mmCIF file of C-alpha atoms in Angstrom:
data_model
loop_
_atom_site.group_PDB
_atom_site.id
_atom_site.type_symbol
_atom_site.label_atom_id
_atom_site.label_comp_id
_atom_site.label_asym_id
_atom_site.label_seq_id
_atom_site.Cartn_x
_atom_site.Cartn_y
_atom_site.Cartn_z
ATOM 1 C CA MET A 153 119.713 120.584 62.975
ATOM 2 C CA ALA A 154 120.395 122.431 66.115
ATOM 3 C CA LYS A 155 121.341 126.156 66.755
ATOM 4 C CA CYS A 156 124.393 127.315 68.813
ATOM 5 C CA ASP A 157 123.778 129.065 72.097
ATOM 6 C CA VAL A 158 125.755 131.956 71.198
ATOM 7 C CA CYS A 159 125.505 133.074 67.932
ATOM 8 C CA GLY A 160 122.282 131.307 66.892
ATOM 9 C CA LYS A 161 123.722 129.503 63.949
ATOM 10 C CA ASP A 162 122.058 126.377 62.709
ATOM 11 C CA GLU A 163 124.593 123.431 62.679
ATOM 12 C CA ASN A 164 123.797 120.135 61.567
ATOM 13 C CA MET A 165 126.601 118.495 63.507
ATOM 14 C CA PRO A 166 126.496 120.511 66.840
ATOM 15 C CA TYR A 167 128.957 120.076 69.910
ATOM 16 C CA ASN A 168 127.739 119.659 72.899
ATOM 17 C CA CYS A 169 129.655 120.780 75.892
ATOM 18 C CA ARG A 170 130.400 118.010 78.778
ATOM 19 C CA HIS A 171 130.815 120.843 81.267
ATOM 20 C CA CYS A 172 127.720 122.948 81.066
ATOM 21 C CA GLY A 173 125.506 121.065 78.889
ATOM 22 C CA GLY A 174 125.063 123.618 76.064
ATOM 23 C CA THR A 175 124.847 123.264 72.137
ATOM 24 C CA TYR A 176 127.415 125.157 70.192
ATOM 25 C CA CYS A 177 128.882 125.847 66.614
ATOM 26 C CA GLY A 178 132.665 125.020 65.682
ATOM 27 C CA ASP A 179 133.527 128.515 66.676
ATOM 28 C CA HIS A 180 132.224 128.475 70.359
ATOM 29 C CA ARG A 181 132.714 125.027 71.224
ATOM 30 C CA LEU A 182 135.270 125.410 73.314
ATOM 31 C CA PRO A 183 134.698 126.200 76.865
ATOM 32 C CA GLU A 184 136.725 129.666 77.249
ATOM 33 C CA ASN A 185 134.507 130.557 73.866
ATOM 34 C CA HIS A 186 130.886 130.231 75.431
ATOM 35 C CA ASN A 187 131.713 131.510 78.863
ATOM 36 C CA CYS A 188 131.430 128.030 79.947
ATOM 37 C CA THR A 189 130.208 128.181 83.820
ATOM 38 C CA GLY A 190 132.439 124.860 84.082
ATOM 39 C CA LEU A 191 135.270 127.243 84.166
ATOM 40 C CA GLU A 192 134.281 128.106 87.618
ATOM 41 C CA ASN A 193 135.485 124.566 88.606
ATOM 42 C CA TRP A 194 138.782 124.492 86.598
ATOM 43 C CA ASN A 195 141.816 124.874 88.974
ATOM 44 C CA ASP A 196 144.233 125.038 86.123
ATOM 45 C CA PRO A 197 145.061 128.716 85.095
ATOM 46 C CA LYS A 198 146.091 127.281 81.955
ATOM 47 C CA GLY A 199 142.673 126.139 80.967
ATOM 48 C CA VAL A 200 143.563 122.867 79.773
ATOM 49 C CA PHE A 201 140.398 120.483 79.602
ATOM 50 C CA ASP A 202 140.516 116.742 79.487
ATOM 51 C CA SER A 203 139.751 115.264 76.156
ATOM 52 C CA GLY A 204 138.225 112.141 77.410
ATOM 53 C CA PHE A 205 141.048 109.765 75.471
ATOM 54 C CA ASP A 206 143.267 109.176 78.672
ATOM 55 C CA ASP A 207 141.730 109.254 82.192
ATOM 56 C CA ASN A 208 145.485 110.338 83.345
ATOM 57 C CA VAL A 209 144.103 113.943 82.608
ATOM 58 C CA ASN A 210 142.217 115.489 85.286
ATOM 59 C CA SER A 211 139.132 117.517 84.135
ATOM 60 C CA GLY A 212 138.690 119.233 87.720
ATOM 61 C CA GLY A 213 135.080 119.026 87.153
ATOM 62 C CA SER A 214 134.019 118.093 90.783
ATOM 63 C CA SER A 215 134.688 119.064 94.135
ATOM 64 C CA SER A 216 136.189 115.450 94.899
ATOM 65 C CA ARG A 217 138.815 115.580 92.574
ATOM 66 C CA ALA A 218 139.681 118.948 93.633
ATOM 67 C CA SER A 219 140.195 117.672 97.373
ATOM 68 C CA SER A 220 142.067 114.702 96.283
ATOM 69 C CA LEU A 221 145.552 113.541 97.892
ATOM 70 C CA ALA A 222 147.178 114.175 94.309
ATOM 71 C CA ASP A 223 145.968 117.928 94.904
ATOM 72 C CA LYS A 224 147.219 117.983 98.038
ATOM 73 C CA LEU A 225 151.150 117.213 97.710
ATOM 74 C CA PRO A 226 153.594 120.166 97.363
ATOM 75 C CA ILE A 227 154.334 119.475 93.961
ATOM 76 C CA ASP A 228 152.353 120.492 90.640
ATOM 77 C CA THR A 229 150.672 117.343 89.465
ATOM 78 C CA GLY A 230 148.518 119.045 86.838
ATOM 79 C CA THR A 231 148.524 118.946 83.217
ATOM 80 C CA GLY A 232 151.589 121.095 82.743
ATOM 81 C CA GLY A 233 153.472 119.936 85.921
ATOM 82 C CA PRO A 234 156.714 118.237 86.173
ATOM 83 C CA LEU A 235 154.996 114.905 86.168
ATOM 84 C CA ALA A 236 153.445 115.927 82.917
ATOM 85 C CA TYR A 237 156.657 113.691 81.383
ATOM 86 C CA PHE A 238 155.172 110.433 82.791
ATOM 87 C CA ARG A 239 152.015 110.908 81.351
ATOM 88 C CA GLY A 240 152.465 108.493 78.268
ATOM 89 C CA ASN A 241 156.058 107.256 79.098
ATOM 90 C CA ALA A 242 155.369 105.120 81.777
ATOM 91 C CA THR A 243 157.002 102.231 79.713
ATOM 92 C CA TYR A 244 160.001 104.036 79.385
ATOM 93 C CA THR A 245 159.966 105.420 83.280
ATOM 94 C CA PHE A 246 159.766 101.643 84.258
ATOM 95 C CA LEU A 247 162.668 100.635 81.573
ATOM 96 C CA ALA A 248 164.945 103.252 82.961
ATOM 97 C CA LEU A 249 164.047 102.206 87.067
ATOM 98 C CA MET A 250 164.920 98.707 86.057
ATOM 99 C CA TRP A 251 168.347 99.792 84.538
ATOM 100 C CA ILE A 252 168.944 102.116 87.535
ATOM 101 C CA THR A 253 168.262 99.440 89.915
ATOM 102 C CA PHE A 254 170.738 97.011 88.301
ATOM 103 C CA LEU A 255 173.343 99.457 88.669
ATOM 104 C CA ALA A 256 172.314 99.953 92.019
ATOM 105 C CA GLN A 257 172.627 96.122 92.272
ATOM 106 C CA LEU A 258 175.954 96.089 91.294
ATOM 107 C CA VAL A 259 177.406 98.717 93.312
ATOM 108 C CA VAL A 260 175.507 97.143 96.424
ATOM 109 C CA GLY A 261 177.040 93.985 95.573
ATOM 110 C CA LEU A 262 180.342 95.244 95.390
ATOM 111 C CA PHE A 263 180.692 97.187 98.487
ATOM 112 C CA GLY A 264 177.852 95.404 100.532
ATOM 113 C CA SER A 265 176.977 92.374 102.590
ATOM 114 C CA SER A 266 175.083 89.868 100.684
ATOM 115 C CA GLY A 267 172.218 89.989 103.254
ATOM 116 C CA LEU A 268 171.755 93.865 102.564
ATOM 117 C CA TYR A 269 171.646 92.755 98.797
ATOM 118 C CA ARG A 270 168.969 90.351 99.214
ATOM 119 C CA SER A 271 166.790 92.521 101.742
ATOM 120 C CA LEU A 272 166.955 95.007 99.353
ATOM 121 C CA PHE A 273 166.828 93.644 95.883
ATOM 122 C CA VAL A 274 165.249 90.063 96.007
ATOM 123 C CA LEU A 275 162.124 88.579 97.040
ATOM 124 C CA THR A 276 162.876 85.696 98.980
ATOM 125 C CA SER A 277 160.596 82.378 100.635
ATOM 126 C CA TRP A 278 162.262 83.122 104.140
ATOM 127 C CA ASN A 279 161.649 86.893 104.054
ATOM 128 C CA VAL A 280 158.310 87.149 102.113
ATOM 129 C CA GLU A 281 157.171 89.880 104.746
ATOM 130 C CA TYR A 282 159.689 92.402 103.211
ATOM 131 C CA VAL A 283 156.712 93.937 101.545
ATOM 132 C CA TRP A 284 159.189 96.558 99.358
ATOM 133 C CA THR A 285 160.938 93.331 97.911
ATOM 134 C CA TRP A 286 157.400 92.287 96.404
ATOM 135 C CA PHE A 287 157.981 95.540 94.077
ATOM 136 C CA THR A 288 161.971 96.137 94.203
ATOM 137 C CA SER A 289 162.566 92.382 92.756
ATOM 138 C CA ILE A 290 160.526 93.499 89.634
ATOM 139 C CA PHE A 291 163.075 95.929 88.728
ATOM 140 C CA ALA A 292 166.036 93.714 89.824
ATOM 141 C CA HIS A 293 167.644 91.399 87.468
ATOM 142 C CA SER A 294 170.290 88.568 87.899
ATOM 143 C CA THR A 295 173.797 90.479 87.576
ATOM 144 C CA GLY A 296 175.265 87.012 86.698
ATOM 145 C CA ASN A 297 173.429 86.988 83.220
ATOM 146 C CA PHE A 298 173.083 90.301 81.266
ATOM 147 C CA MET A 299 170.755 88.709 78.935
ATOM 148 C CA HIS A 300 168.321 88.683 81.776
ATOM 149 C CA ILE A 301 167.844 92.048 81.998
ATOM 150 C CA VAL A 302 168.240 92.637 78.357
ATOM 151 C CA GLY A 303 165.627 90.141 77.416
ATOM 152 C CA ASN A 304 162.900 91.509 79.376
ATOM 153 C CA SER A 305 163.548 95.176 78.278
ATOM 154 C CA ILE A 306 163.268 94.287 74.418
ATOM 155 C CA VAL A 307 160.011 92.872 75.253
ATOM 156 C CA ILE A 308 158.955 95.659 77.421
ATOM 157 C CA PHE A 309 160.238 98.236 75.050
ATOM 158 C CA PHE A 310 158.436 96.962 72.065
ATOM 159 C CA PHE A 311 155.196 95.777 73.918
ATOM 160 C CA GLY A 312 154.565 98.117 76.550
ATOM 161 C CA PRO A 313 153.969 101.398 74.436
ATOM 162 C CA LEU A 314 151.293 99.420 72.872
ATOM 163 C CA VAL A 315 149.430 98.442 75.822
ATOM 164 C CA GLU A 316 150.110 101.805 77.324
ATOM 165 C CA ARG A 317 148.618 103.660 74.493
ATOM 166 C CA TYR A 318 145.161 101.829 74.930
ATOM 167 C CA VAL A 319 144.980 101.759 78.747
ATOM 168 C CA GLY A 320 146.689 104.842 79.712
ATOM 169 C CA SER A 321 149.724 105.691 81.700
ATOM 170 C CA ARG A 322 148.088 104.855 85.119
ATOM 171 C CA LYS A 323 146.251 101.509 84.227
ATOM 172 C CA PHE A 324 149.434 100.498 82.565
ATOM 173 C CA ALA A 325 151.610 101.031 85.874
ATOM 174 C CA ILE A 326 149.030 99.192 87.783
ATOM 175 C CA LEU A 327 149.235 96.219 85.174
ATOM 176 C CA PHE A 328 152.904 96.474 85.349
ATOM 177 C CA LEU A 329 153.296 96.613 89.142
ATOM 178 C CA VAL A 330 150.677 94.237 90.150
ATOM 179 C CA SER A 331 151.255 91.619 87.982
ATOM 180 C CA GLY A 332 155.114 91.625 88.631
ATOM 181 C CA ALA A 333 154.361 91.565 92.377
ATOM 182 C CA LEU A 334 151.694 88.475 92.238
ATOM 183 C CA ALA A 335 153.998 86.806 89.782
ATOM 184 C CA GLY A 336 156.900 86.855 92.034
ATOM 185 C CA LEU A 337 154.641 85.963 95.142
ATOM 186 C CA GLY A 338 153.232 83.058 92.850
ATOM 187 C CA GLN A 339 156.696 81.929 92.416
ATOM 188 C CA VAL A 340 157.633 82.016 96.271
ATOM 189 C CA ALA A 341 154.090 80.086 97.229
ATOM 190 C CA ILE A 342 154.593 77.033 94.970
ATOM 191 C CA SER A 343 158.044 76.960 96.211
ATOM 192 C CA ILE A 344 157.299 77.032 100.036
ATOM 193 C CA ALA A 345 154.364 74.536 99.091
ATOM 194 C CA GLN A 346 156.853 72.065 97.290
ATOM 195 C CA GLY A 347 159.321 72.527 100.153
ATOM 196 C CA ALA A 348 161.757 73.928 98.010
ATOM 197 C CA PRO A 349 162.867 77.638 99.616
ATOM 198 C CA THR A 350 163.467 79.886 96.508
ATOM 199 C CA ALA A 351 164.585 83.910 95.900
ATOM 200 C CA VAL A 352 163.187 85.384 92.711
ATOM 201 C CA LEU A 353 163.677 88.794 90.894
ATOM 202 C CA GLY A 354 163.207 90.260 87.409
ATOM 203 C CA ALA A 355 160.343 91.478 85.317
ATOM 204 C CA SER A 356 159.289 88.728 83.655
ATOM 205 C CA GLY A 357 155.723 88.162 85.042
ATOM 206 C CA ALA A 358 155.006 91.984 84.150
ATOM 207 C CA ALA A 359 156.277 91.411 80.440
ATOM 208 C CA LEU A 360 154.335 88.350 80.037
ATOM 209 C CA ALA A 361 151.342 90.308 81.315
ATOM 210 C CA ILE A 362 151.773 92.772 78.746
ATOM 211 C CA MET A 363 152.159 89.975 75.995
ATOM 212 C CA GLY A 364 149.119 88.618 77.258
ATOM 213 C CA VAL A 365 146.957 91.552 77.200
ATOM 214 C CA LEU A 366 147.820 91.959 73.196
ATOM 215 C CA THR A 367 147.729 88.051 72.565
ATOM 216 C CA VAL A 368 144.122 88.678 73.334
ATOM 217 C CA LEU A 369 143.368 91.886 71.681
ATOM 218 C CA ASN A 370 144.958 91.067 68.370
ATOM 219 C CA PRO A 371 146.344 87.043 68.407
ATOM 220 C CA GLY A 372 147.269 87.206 64.881
ATOM 221 C CA LEU A 373 149.927 90.285 65.384
ATOM 222 C CA LYS A 374 152.926 89.467 63.805
ATOM 223 C CA VAL A 375 156.395 89.697 65.843
ATOM 224 C CA TYR A 376 159.264 89.759 63.608
ATOM 225 C CA LEU A 377 162.075 87.940 65.623
ATOM 226 C CA TYR A 378 165.587 89.132 64.514
ATOM 227 C CA PHE A 379 163.630 91.091 62.012
ATOM 228 C CA ILE A 380 163.261 88.231 59.683
ATOM 229 C CA LEU A 381 161.063 84.968 61.175
ATOM 230 C CA PRO A 382 157.217 86.299 61.251
ATOM 231 C CA VAL A 383 155.832 84.942 64.174
ATOM 232 C CA PRO A 384 152.189 85.282 65.941
ATOM 233 C CA ILE A 385 152.090 86.407 69.177
ATOM 234 C CA TRP A 386 149.559 83.745 70.138
ATOM 235 C CA LEU A 387 152.338 81.246 69.445
ATOM 236 C CA LEU A 388 154.851 82.806 71.411
ATOM 237 C CA THR A 389 152.409 83.342 74.305
ATOM 238 C CA ALA A 390 151.567 79.679 73.866
ATOM 239 C CA GLY A 391 154.945 78.663 74.110
ATOM 240 C CA TYR A 392 155.754 80.255 76.984
ATOM 241 C CA ALA A 393 152.205 79.089 78.758
ATOM 242 C CA PHE A 394 153.255 75.378 77.694
ATOM 243 C CA ILE A 395 156.973 75.503 78.880
ATOM 244 C CA SER A 396 155.743 77.288 82.084
ATOM 245 C CA VAL A 397 153.093 74.548 82.343
ATOM 246 C CA PHE A 398 155.753 71.604 81.722
ATOM 247 C CA PHE A 399 158.068 72.624 84.247
ATOM 248 C CA LEU A 400 155.554 72.941 87.192
ATOM 249 C CA ALA A 401 154.052 69.848 86.734
ATOM 250 C CA GLY A 402 157.956 68.800 87.808
ATOM 251 C CA ALA A 403 159.751 68.956 90.733
ATOM 252 C CA GLY A 404 161.959 71.838 91.801
ATOM 253 C CA GLY A 405 159.312 74.349 92.811
ATOM 254 C CA GLY A 406 158.475 75.072 88.924
ATOM 255 C CA LEU A 407 162.265 76.061 88.296
ATOM 256 C CA GLY A 408 163.769 74.986 85.145
ATOM 257 C CA GLY A 409 167.249 76.240 83.992
ATOM 258 C CA GLY A 410 167.159 79.137 86.969
ATOM 259 C CA ILE A 411 163.746 80.413 85.267
ATOM 260 C CA ALA A 412 160.641 80.821 87.690
ATOM 261 C CA HIS A 413 158.079 79.425 85.848
ATOM 262 C CA MET A 414 155.262 80.119 88.120
ATOM 263 C CA ALA A 415 156.043 83.812 87.629
ATOM 264 C CA HIS A 416 155.661 83.585 84.136
ATOM 265 C CA LEU A 417 152.448 81.784 84.060
ATOM 266 C CA VAL A 418 150.755 83.814 86.833
ATOM 267 C CA GLY A 419 151.856 87.120 84.934
ATOM 268 C CA LEU A 420 150.333 85.568 81.733
ATOM 269 C CA VAL A 421 147.220 84.703 83.111
ATOM 270 C CA ILE A 422 146.777 88.287 84.629
ATOM 271 C CA GLY A 423 147.443 89.561 81.069
ATOM 272 C CA LEU A 424 145.191 87.217 79.248
ATOM 273 C CA ALA A 425 142.541 88.348 81.778
ATOM 274 C CA TYR A 426 142.922 91.920 81.612
ATOM 275 C CA GLY A 427 142.924 91.595 77.815
ATOM 276 C CA GLN A 428 139.727 89.797 77.690
ATOM 277 C CA TYR A 429 137.827 92.536 79.777
ATOM 278 C CA LEU A 430 139.406 95.205 77.715
ATOM 279 C CA LYS A 431 138.104 93.273 74.753
ATOM 280 C CA GLN A 432 134.875 93.089 76.287
ATOM 281 C CA ASN A 433 134.250 96.570 77.888
ATOM 282 C CA ARG A 434 136.341 98.682 75.439
ATOM 283 C CA ASN A 435 136.818 98.979 71.788
ATOM 284 C CA VAL A 436 140.418 98.555 71.490
ATOM 285 C CA SER A 437 142.799 97.016 68.662
ATOM 286 C CA ALA A 438 146.313 96.581 68.070
ATOM 287 C CA PRO A 439 148.558 96.639 64.921
ATOM 288 C CA ASN A 440 148.956 93.898 62.558
ATOM 289 C CA ARG A 441 152.799 93.378 63.178
ATOM 290 C CA LEU A 442 155.639 94.149 65.285
ATOM 291 C CA GLU A 443 159.570 93.852 64.382
ATOM 292 C CA PHE A 444 162.457 93.284 66.688
ATOM 293 C CA GLY A 445 165.548 91.926 67.049
ATOM 294 C CA GLY A 446 166.166 89.096 69.585
ATOM 295 C CA GLY A 447 169.103 89.456 72.087
ATOM 296 C CA GLY A 448 170.635 85.853 71.710
ATOM 297 C CA PRO A 449 169.707 82.871 73.769
ATOM 298 C CA GLY A 450 168.437 85.069 76.596
ATOM 299 C CA GLY A 451 166.407 87.258 74.515
ATOM 300 C CA PRO A 452 162.621 87.175 73.432
ATOM 301 C CA GLY A 453 161.831 83.877 71.683
ATOM 302 C CA GLY A 454 165.213 82.251 72.936
ATOM 303 C CA PRO A 455 165.220 79.635 75.935
ATOM 304 C CA GLY A 456 165.204 81.646 79.096
ATOM 305 C CA GLY A 457 164.117 84.968 78.239
ATOM 306 C CA PRO A 458 162.277 87.053 78.970
ATOM 307 C CA GLY A 459 162.967 85.552 82.421
ATOM 308 C CA ARG A 460 162.384 86.291 86.165
ATOM 309 C CA GLY A 461 165.438 84.613 87.253
ATOM 310 C CA ARG A 462 166.287 82.571 90.418
ATOM 311 C CA PHE A 463 169.032 84.319 92.615
#
């Protein structure tokens, strides 16, 4: 039993304010209802406070936050600003960027030179110093194989929001970009080591990292391929791992059927490692089943998808 610091009401389950440390009843638990001293440090006139659920929402409770780079940008980066949409929607933002990039590839392919195309969209073993391609190649896909982008889009569309919901949009974005970039660089590295220069593009490294996270959090998660065939996600993940290792054991820089298997394996390992970290340090869970249809031979579950392809 505790007394409210404002009205003196006895409370069996009192609320402790994280901003001023006081004890309050249900009527006075909100900072604005008990003249919270923490309000003096809040720089958003809307009075929106961090719930503690998603670390993408700034609480504004420290001077270091107030002087951060985000606060110095000439746009409103607060919870109600123009960037608010992207919190909780990083998955769909990345999907949109993939398809916008795909259209840009078609335009450059029609009106530009092959050199310009490669320097903009493709991570190659002979121009690995083009740092921007470490990331643009994640969103670019083979224009000669439409199922390449479709397969990756299906996996990211269904699995991505689940992972984003658990880790928050910021950490999801970091996972997506870092796993995608390292997957491409891993493929280039093994190709150079085996004397088989190559060029890669596609989001399969990021897609398989997402699958890896979910595999650790709930290996029994049922994925209904084609809305009919129930397959546990661990079996899909094990299948991709086996195929990748099989081709890596052979020649050709880990390439089989135009698929960069080293990129698959790197992304998958990153996802499994991050999933294990989440499982050990955070109380998270995953749903028991997920339904989605396939996209043909290049779709998820079929040969070649999701694929980080060879250009």
